């Protein structure tokens, strides 16, 4: 039982880090789309890694994976909004 709880806590921690990375990435995308002066590239490992690949004269491909299932409609809608914003960089 202890091992299962530890594994679940580890996955929750990992999911939290992934969500934090995606949130920061979303902020960078918004900053680039709005042409604001400050981009949060250094706020996260993911955005530091991708900093040179976003904006300017670079071309970046972002693949948005969505589901036709009705129980995934909220996440699909959010993903499509995210991809639409990224398209406007």
PDB file of C-alpha atoms in Angstrom:
ATOM      1  CA  UNK A   1       0.000   0.000   0.000  1.00  0.00           C
ATOM      2  CA  UNK A   2       2.832   2.416   0.801  1.00  0.00           C
ATOM      3  CA  UNK A   3       4.424   1.834  -2.592  1.00  0.00           C
ATOM      4  CA  UNK A   4       1.153   2.603  -4.374  1.00  0.00           C
ATOM      5  CA  UNK A   5       0.693   5.858  -2.462  1.00  0.00           C
ATOM      6  CA  UNK A   6       4.304   6.828  -3.210  1.00  0.00           C
ATOM      7  CA  UNK A   7       3.805   6.128  -6.912  1.00  0.00           C
ATOM      8  CA  UNK A   8       0.601   8.161  -6.990  1.00  0.00           C
ATOM      9  CA  UNK A   9       2.287  11.064  -5.209  1.00  0.00           C
ATOM     10  CA  UNK A  10       5.163  10.875  -7.696  1.00  0.00           C
ATOM     11  CA  UNK A  11       2.771  10.989 -10.635  1.00  0.00           C
ATOM     12  CA  UNK A  12       0.849  13.887  -9.119  1.00  0.00           C
ATOM     13  CA  UNK A  13       4.103  15.787  -8.649  1.00  0.00           C
ATOM     14  CA  UNK A  14       5.137  15.044 -12.235  1.00  0.00           C
ATOM     15  CA  UNK A  15       1.723  16.140 -13.535  1.00  0.00           C
ATOM     16  CA  UNK A  16       2.055  19.365 -11.545  1.00  0.00           C
ATOM     17  CA  UNK A  17       5.448  20.087 -13.118  1.00  0.00           C
ATOM     18  CA  UNK A  18       4.067  19.391 -16.600  1.00  0.00           C
ATOM     19  CA  UNK A  19       1.127  21.715 -15.966  1.00  0.00           C
ATOM     20  CA  UNK A  20       3.476  24.430 -14.698  1.00  0.00           C
ATOM     21  CA  UNK A  21       5.600  24.075 -17.855  1.00  0.00           C
ATOM     22  CA  UNK A  22       2.553  24.304 -20.102  1.00  0.00           C
ATOM     23  CA  UNK A  23       1.223  27.317 -18.205  1.00  0.00           C
ATOM     24  CA  UNK A  24       4.534  29.141 -18.626  1.00  0.00           C
ATOM     25  CA  UNK A  25       4.661  28.126 -22.291  1.00  0.00           C
ATOM     26  CA  UNK A  26       1.157  29.566 -22.707  1.00  0.00           C
ATOM     27  CA  UNK A  27       2.306  32.850 -21.148  1.00  0.00           C
ATOM     28  CA  UNK A  28       5.200  33.028 -23.606  1.00  0.00           C
ATOM     29  CA  UNK A  29       2.816  32.377 -26.505  1.00  0.00           C
ATOM     30  CA  UNK A  30       0.478  35.121 -25.266  1.00  0.00           C
ATOM     31  CA  UNK A  31       3.391  37.548 -24.895  1.00  0.00           C
ATOM     32  CA  UNK A  32       4.572  36.802 -28.428  1.00  0.00           C
ATOM     33  CA  UNK A  33       1.079  37.155 -29.911  1.00  0.00           C
ATOM     34  CA  UNK A  34       0.453  40.444 -28.077  1.00  0.00           C
ATOM     35  CA  UNK A  35       3.972  41.714 -28.939  1.00  0.00           C
ATOM     36  CA  UNK A  36       4.571  42.658 -25.314  1.00  0.00           C
ATOM     37  CA  UNK A  37       8.095  43.638 -24.357  1.00  0.00           C
ATOM     38  CA  UNK A  38       8.837  40.876 -21.834  1.00  0.00           C
ATOM     39  CA  UNK A  39       8.851  37.184 -22.684  1.00  0.00           C
ATOM     40  CA  UNK A  40       9.030  34.685 -19.819  1.00  0.00           C
ATOM     41  CA  UNK A  41      11.592  32.362 -21.446  1.00  0.00           C
ATOM     42  CA  UNK A  42      13.663  31.964 -18.276  1.00  0.00           C
ATOM     43  CA  UNK A  43      10.708  31.109 -16.028  1.00  0.00           C
ATOM     44  CA  UNK A  44      10.791  27.410 -16.868  1.00  0.00           C
ATOM     45  CA  UNK A  45      13.075  24.749 -18.305  1.00  0.00           C
ATOM     46  CA  UNK A  46      10.718  24.104 -21.251  1.00  0.00           C
ATOM     47  CA  UNK A  47      10.545  27.764 -22.270  1.00  0.00           C
ATOM     48  CA  UNK A  48      14.310  28.221 -21.824  1.00  0.00           C
ATOM     49  CA  UNK A  49      14.841  25.258 -24.126  1.00  0.00           C
ATOM     50  CA  UNK A  50      12.372  26.514 -26.742  1.00  0.00           C
ATOM     51  CA  UNK A  51      13.224  30.231 -26.482  1.00  0.00           C
ATOM     52  CA  UNK A  52      15.285  30.304 -29.686  1.00  0.00           C
ATOM     53  CA  UNK A  53      12.577  28.384 -31.560  1.00  0.00           C
ATOM     54  CA  UNK A  54       9.763  30.866 -30.972  1.00  0.00           C
ATOM     55  CA  UNK A  55       9.192  34.227 -32.626  1.00  0.00           C
ATOM     56  CA  UNK A  56      11.490  36.160 -34.915  1.00  0.00           C
ATOM     57  CA  UNK A  57      12.206  34.517 -38.242  1.00  0.00           C
ATOM     58  CA  UNK A  58      11.938  30.962 -36.942  1.00  0.00           C
ATOM     59  CA  UNK A  59       9.274  28.496 -37.986  1.00  0.00           C
ATOM     60  CA  UNK A  60       7.929  26.180 -35.324  1.00  0.00           C
ATOM     61  CA  UNK A  61       5.399  23.382 -35.711  1.00  0.00           C
ATOM     62  CA  UNK A  62       3.091  22.702 -32.776  1.00  0.00           C
ATOM     63  CA  UNK A  63       0.888  19.621 -32.998  1.00  0.00           C
ATOM     64  CA  UNK A  64      -2.400  19.816 -31.093  1.00  0.00           C
ATOM     65  CA  UNK A  65      -3.880  16.412 -30.299  1.00  0.00           C
ATOM     66  CA  UNK A  66      -7.639  16.433 -29.772  1.00  0.00           C
ATOM     67  CA  UNK A  67     -10.365  13.847 -29.275  1.00  0.00           C
ATOM     68  CA  UNK A  68     -13.766  13.538 -30.958  1.00  0.00           C
ATOM     69  CA  UNK A  69     -15.162  12.033 -27.747  1.00  0.00           C
ATOM     70  CA  UNK A  70     -17.891  13.996 -25.955  1.00  0.00           C
ATOM     71  CA  UNK A  71     -16.295  13.431 -22.548  1.00  0.00           C
ATOM     72  CA  UNK A  72     -13.132  15.258 -23.758  1.00  0.00           C
ATOM     73  CA  UNK A  73     -14.917  18.315 -25.145  1.00  0.00           C
ATOM     74  CA  UNK A  74     -13.579  20.791 -22.558  1.00  0.00           C
ATOM     75  CA  UNK A  75      -9.962  19.682 -22.970  1.00  0.00           C
ATOM     76  CA  UNK A  76     -10.331  19.579 -26.765  1.00  0.00           C
ATOM     77  CA  UNK A  77     -11.715  23.119 -26.785  1.00  0.00           C
ATOM     78  CA  UNK A  78      -8.870  24.364 -24.579  1.00  0.00           C
ATOM     79  CA  UNK A  79      -6.301  22.643 -26.788  1.00  0.00           C
ATOM     80  CA  UNK A  80      -7.759  24.200 -29.933  1.00  0.00           C
ATOM     81  CA  UNK A  81      -7.741  27.667 -28.321  1.00  0.00           C
ATOM     82  CA  UNK A  82      -4.106  27.141 -27.307  1.00  0.00           C
ATOM     83  CA  UNK A  83      -3.168  26.065 -30.848  1.00  0.00           C
ATOM     84  CA  UNK A  84      -5.023  29.022 -32.361  1.00  0.00           C
ATOM     85  CA  UNK A  85      -3.068  31.458 -30.178  1.00  0.00           C
ATOM     86  CA  UNK A  86       0.208  29.727 -31.069  1.00  0.00           C
ATOM     87  CA  UNK A  87      -0.657  30.022 -34.766  1.00  0.00           C
ATOM     88  CA  UNK A  88      -0.711  33.809 -34.412  1.00  0.00           C
ATOM     89  CA  UNK A  89       2.924  34.115 -33.299  1.00  0.00           C
TER      90      UNK A  89
END
